[in-house]
Short mmCIF file of C-alpha atoms in Angstrom, two decimals:
data_model
loop_
_atom_site.label_atom_id
_atom_site.label_comp_id
_atom_site.label_asym_id
_atom_site.label_seq_id
_atom_site.Cartn_x
_atom_site.Cartn_y
_atom_site.Cartn_z
CA ARG A 1 -0.26 -0.23 -0.24
CA LYS A 2 1.45 3.77 -0.80
CA GLU A 3 1.75 6.18 2.22
CA VAL A 4 0.04 8.48 -0.19
CA GLU A 5 -2.83 7.27 -2.04
CA GLN A 6 -4.88 9.15 -4.80
CA ASP A 7 -8.29 8.31 -7.34
CA PRO A 8 -5.73 8.87 -10.53
CA GLY A 9 -9.70 9.57 -12.22
CA PRO A 10 -9.66 11.21 -14.28
CA PHE A 11 -12.77 12.68 -13.20
CA ASN A 12 -14.63 14.19 -16.14
CA VAL A 13 -16.96 16.98 -14.42
CA PRO A 14 -19.25 19.71 -16.47
CA GLU A 15 -18.79 23.02 -16.76
CA GLY A 16 -20.08 24.98 -13.35
CA ALA A 17 -20.23 22.07 -11.51
CA THR A 18 -18.97 21.36 -7.87
CA VAL A 19 -16.15 18.31 -7.68
CA ALA A 20 -14.65 16.72 -4.63
CA PHE A 21 -11.62 14.20 -4.23
CA ASN A 22 -9.99 12.70 -1.55
CA CYS A 23 -6.87 11.81 -0.46
CA THR A 24 -5.65 9.57 2.14
CA TYR A 25 -2.40 8.94 4.22
CA SER A 26 -0.82 6.15 6.32
CA ASN A 27 0.94 7.73 8.49
CA SER A 28 -0.89 9.00 11.72
CA ALA A 29 3.03 11.21 12.56
CA SER A 30 2.51 13.28 9.24
CA GLN A 31 2.79 16.84 9.87
CA SER A 32 1.33 19.53 6.99
CA PHE A 33 -0.73 18.48 3.96
CA PHE A 34 -0.37 20.55 1.14
CA TRP A 35 -2.52 20.55 -2.41
CA TYR A 36 -0.76 21.07 -5.46
CA ARG A 37 -1.89 21.38 -9.40
CA GLN A 38 0.64 20.32 -12.51
CA ASP A 39 -1.29 20.90 -15.93
CA CYS A 40 0.02 18.95 -18.41
CA ARG A 41 3.57 18.85 -19.59
CA LYS A 42 4.25 21.72 -16.69
CA GLU A 43 5.49 21.36 -12.98
CA PRO A 44 3.51 21.22 -10.17
CA LYS A 45 2.67 24.42 -8.44
CA LEU A 46 1.34 24.71 -4.86
CA LEU A 47 -2.85 25.36 -4.78
CA MET A 48 -3.23 25.78 -0.86
CA SER A 49 -2.04 24.61 2.77
CA VAL A 50 -4.06 22.49 4.28
CA TYR A 51 -5.12 23.18 7.78
CA SER A 52 -7.26 21.22 10.08
CA SER A 53 -9.81 23.72 10.90
CA GLY A 54 -10.42 23.44 7.12
CA ASN A 55 -9.23 26.56 5.06
CA GLU A 56 -10.43 28.31 1.49
CA ASP A 57 -9.76 30.10 -0.96
CA GLY A 58 -12.09 31.38 -3.52
CA ARG A 59 -13.84 28.76 -5.31
CA PHE A 60 -10.98 26.04 -3.47
CA THR A 61 -12.30 24.39 -0.31
CA ALA A 62 -9.64 21.96 1.50
CA GLN A 63 -10.18 19.27 4.51
CA LEU A 64 -7.80 17.26 6.84
CA ASN A 65 -10.14 14.39 8.79
CA ARG A 66 -6.34 13.00 11.29
CA ALA A 67 -8.22 10.57 12.97
CA SER A 68 -9.40 9.28 9.72
CA GLN A 69 -6.02 10.05 7.98
CA TYR A 70 -7.32 11.89 4.89
CA ILE A 71 -7.33 15.07 2.89
CA SER A 72 -9.88 16.20 0.72
CA LEU A 73 -10.35 19.39 -2.19
CA LEU A 74 -13.31 20.86 -3.34
CA ILE A 75 -13.78 22.48 -6.16
CA ARG A 76 -17.19 24.56 -6.31
CA ASP A 77 -18.21 26.76 -10.09
CA SER A 78 -15.56 24.48 -12.27
CA LYS A 79 -13.83 25.79 -14.80
CA LEU A 80 -12.58 25.03 -17.97
CA SER A 81 -9.33 26.61 -16.16
CA ASP A 82 -9.38 23.93 -13.50
CA SER A 83 -8.79 20.87 -15.71
CA ALA A 84 -5.10 19.97 -14.44
CA THR A 85 -4.05 17.15 -12.62
CA TYR A 86 -4.15 17.48 -8.30
CA LEU A 87 -1.36 15.92 -6.53
CA CYS A 88 -1.68 15.89 -2.92
CA VAL A 89 0.60 15.95 -0.81
CA VAL A 90 1.94 15.04 2.41
CA ASN A 91 4.66 15.91 4.70
CA ARG A 92 6.39 13.75 7.02
CA GLY A 93 8.78 16.33 8.81
CA ASN A 94 10.69 19.18 7.50
CA TYR A 95 12.15 17.76 3.94
CA GLN A 96 10.26 15.01 3.47
CA LEU A 97 7.29 14.90 0.95
CA ILE A 98 5.41 12.35 -0.16
CA TRP A 99 3.52 13.20 -3.11
CA GLY A 100 0.43 11.21 -4.24
CA ALA A 101 0.52 9.65 -8.31
CA GLY A 102 -2.05 12.70 -8.74
CA THR A 103 -6.44 12.88 -9.72
CA LYS A 104 -6.53 13.75 -13.31
CA LEU A 105 -9.55 16.31 -13.28
CA ILE A 106 -11.56 16.96 -17.07
CA ILE A 107 -13.94 20.11 -16.86
CA LYS A 108 -15.79 19.74 -20.24
CA PRO A 109 -17.81 23.08 -21.82
CA ASP B 1 11.06 37.66 -9.14
CA ALA B 2 12.88 34.76 -11.14
CA GLY B 3 11.90 31.33 -10.23
CA VAL B 4 13.94 28.16 -9.87
CA ILE B 5 15.49 27.81 -13.27
CA GLN B 6 16.74 24.52 -14.67
CA SER B 7 18.11 23.72 -18.11
CA PRO B 8 18.77 22.37 -20.52
CA ARG B 9 15.02 22.12 -21.06
CA HIS B 10 14.80 19.32 -23.44
CA GLU B 11 17.48 17.05 -23.81
CA VAL B 12 17.72 13.66 -26.41
CA THR B 13 20.93 11.78 -25.61
CA GLU B 14 22.39 8.33 -26.52
CA MET B 15 22.63 5.38 -24.13
CA GLY B 16 25.61 5.62 -22.70
CA GLN B 17 26.40 9.32 -23.35
CA GLU B 18 26.81 11.81 -20.19
CA VAL B 19 24.29 13.86 -19.30
CA THR B 20 24.12 17.07 -16.86
CA LEU B 21 20.91 18.60 -15.87
CA ARG B 22 21.69 22.24 -13.84
CA CYS B 23 19.51 24.16 -11.48
CA LYS B 24 19.50 27.72 -10.78
CA PRO B 25 17.44 27.57 -7.04
CA ILE B 26 15.46 31.31 -6.19
CA SER B 27 17.94 33.39 -4.04
CA GLY B 28 18.06 33.54 -0.80
CA HIS B 29 16.03 29.70 -0.73
CA ASN B 30 18.63 27.32 0.92
CA SER B 31 16.93 23.92 0.95
CA LEU B 32 17.10 22.55 -2.83
CA PHE B 33 16.26 19.18 -4.11
CA TRP B 34 15.70 17.23 -7.56
CA TYR B 35 12.61 15.30 -8.51
CA ARG B 36 11.88 12.82 -10.87
CA GLN B 37 8.38 12.00 -12.25
CA THR B 38 7.75 9.21 -14.86
CA MET B 39 4.10 8.17 -15.43
CA MET B 40 4.77 4.83 -14.18
CA ARG B 41 5.93 6.27 -10.74
CA GLY B 42 4.70 9.99 -10.56
CA LEU B 43 7.24 12.11 -8.53
CA GLU B 44 10.43 10.83 -6.76
CA LEU B 45 12.53 12.68 -4.78
CA LEU B 46 16.67 11.84 -6.03
CA ILE B 47 18.16 14.33 -3.24
CA TYR B 48 17.81 16.84 -0.89
CA PHE B 49 20.12 19.59 0.13
CA ASN B 50 20.42 22.33 3.02
CA ASN B 51 22.91 24.66 3.04
CA ASN B 52 24.68 22.73 -0.31
CA VAL B 53 24.81 20.35 1.87
CA PRO B 54 23.44 16.42 0.76
CA ILE B 55 21.11 15.78 3.26
CA ASP B 56 19.62 12.39 1.92
CA ASP B 57 20.59 10.83 -1.47
CA SER B 58 18.41 7.51 -0.25
CA GLY B 59 16.62 8.48 -3.48
CA MET B 60 19.47 8.57 -5.52
CA PRO B 61 19.18 5.15 -8.68
CA GLU B 62 21.94 4.33 -8.66
CA ASP B 63 25.83 4.87 -9.22
CA ARG B 64 24.86 5.96 -12.16
CA PHE B 65 23.99 9.05 -11.10
CA SER B 66 24.95 12.40 -8.49
CA ALA B 67 24.28 15.22 -7.74
CA LYS B 68 26.66 18.06 -6.40
CA MET B 69 25.63 22.11 -5.31
CA PRO B 70 29.31 24.11 -5.24
CA ASN B 71 27.60 26.88 -4.29
CA ALA B 72 24.01 28.09 -3.10
CA SER B 73 22.90 29.55 -6.39
CA PHE B 74 24.14 26.30 -8.29
CA SER B 75 23.74 22.28 -8.34
CA THR B 76 23.80 19.82 -11.14
CA LEU B 77 22.37 16.30 -11.63
CA LYS B 78 24.64 14.15 -13.68
CA ILE B 79 23.75 10.16 -15.20
CA GLN B 80 27.05 8.26 -16.79
CA PRO B 81 26.07 6.89 -17.99
CA SER B 82 22.86 7.64 -19.44
CA GLU B 83 19.84 4.40 -20.16
CA PRO B 84 16.65 3.94 -22.25
CA ARG B 85 14.91 3.85 -18.68
CA ASP B 86 16.26 7.06 -17.46
CA SER B 87 13.86 8.86 -19.54
CA ALA B 88 11.64 11.19 -17.85
CA VAL B 89 10.95 14.89 -16.85
CA TYR B 90 13.31 16.25 -14.19
CA PHE B 91 12.66 18.75 -11.55
CA CYS B 92 14.68 20.83 -9.33
CA ALA B 93 13.22 22.85 -6.62
CA SER B 94 13.60 24.79 -3.85
CA SER B 95 12.66 26.21 -0.06
CA LEU B 96 12.93 28.61 2.10
CA GLU B 97 14.41 26.52 5.25
CA GLY B 98 12.73 22.98 4.37
CA THR B 99 9.38 21.82 4.02
CA VAL B 100 6.96 22.01 6.48
CA ARG B 101 5.29 25.44 6.66
CA ASN B 102 7.20 26.75 3.06
CA THR B 103 5.82 26.53 -0.13
CA ILE B 104 8.03 24.13 -2.79
CA TYR B 105 9.04 26.05 -6.10
CA PHE B 106 9.79 23.94 -8.94
CA GLY B 107 11.36 24.61 -12.10
CA GLU B 108 9.88 24.35 -15.68
CA GLY B 109 11.97 20.64 -15.58
CA SER B 110 14.53 19.10 -17.95
CA TRP B 111 12.80 16.57 -20.09
CA LEU B 112 15.44 13.75 -20.82
CA THR B 113 14.97 11.37 -23.56
CA VAL B 114 17.86 8.66 -23.91
CA VAL B 115 17.35 6.35 -26.86
#
């Protein structure tokens, strides 16, 4: 079993819809959590950090459930430009980032 | 501000040749990472430097791979001899003081094809 697991998708979603995906992690000592976005043939870029109390950034909401060891990302009112691969990242401590394989999202007009 | 700068962006080389990838981290960042990304294995950490010192090279696949960071503004990843299975995107990334609270910034990647 991988330390960080994501549904690879693809999630095919109509424009304007709400989409959510989860990421599970196995190391209960994980310290911090992030969502990165990677466009096709581009580098990963930070989308948002995930805080214990949950956090929102515009149309994006991230949640952390330490008891069940998963994080989630919710995208409301999806745009065509949201099409990308979303990488879940778990930090074991200091530099040890563990990357999920990514969930591919395709927004259809 | 300039981001992480990598070169070359693309390289096609023959099996057995030496490949050198270069990276200039963001000025002021003291943590530097080399990652490799393939469809099969995703993003893998190859090596991590902190203050120019290699801290963790356990991800370096084998002796054919070596990395150096002679100063705070430059790092290289060398593959000698290269093999077709080394074909991948190699990302360099930097951050300020590790990654617990600090964003890691990636370069645009070096796309390597070994034929």
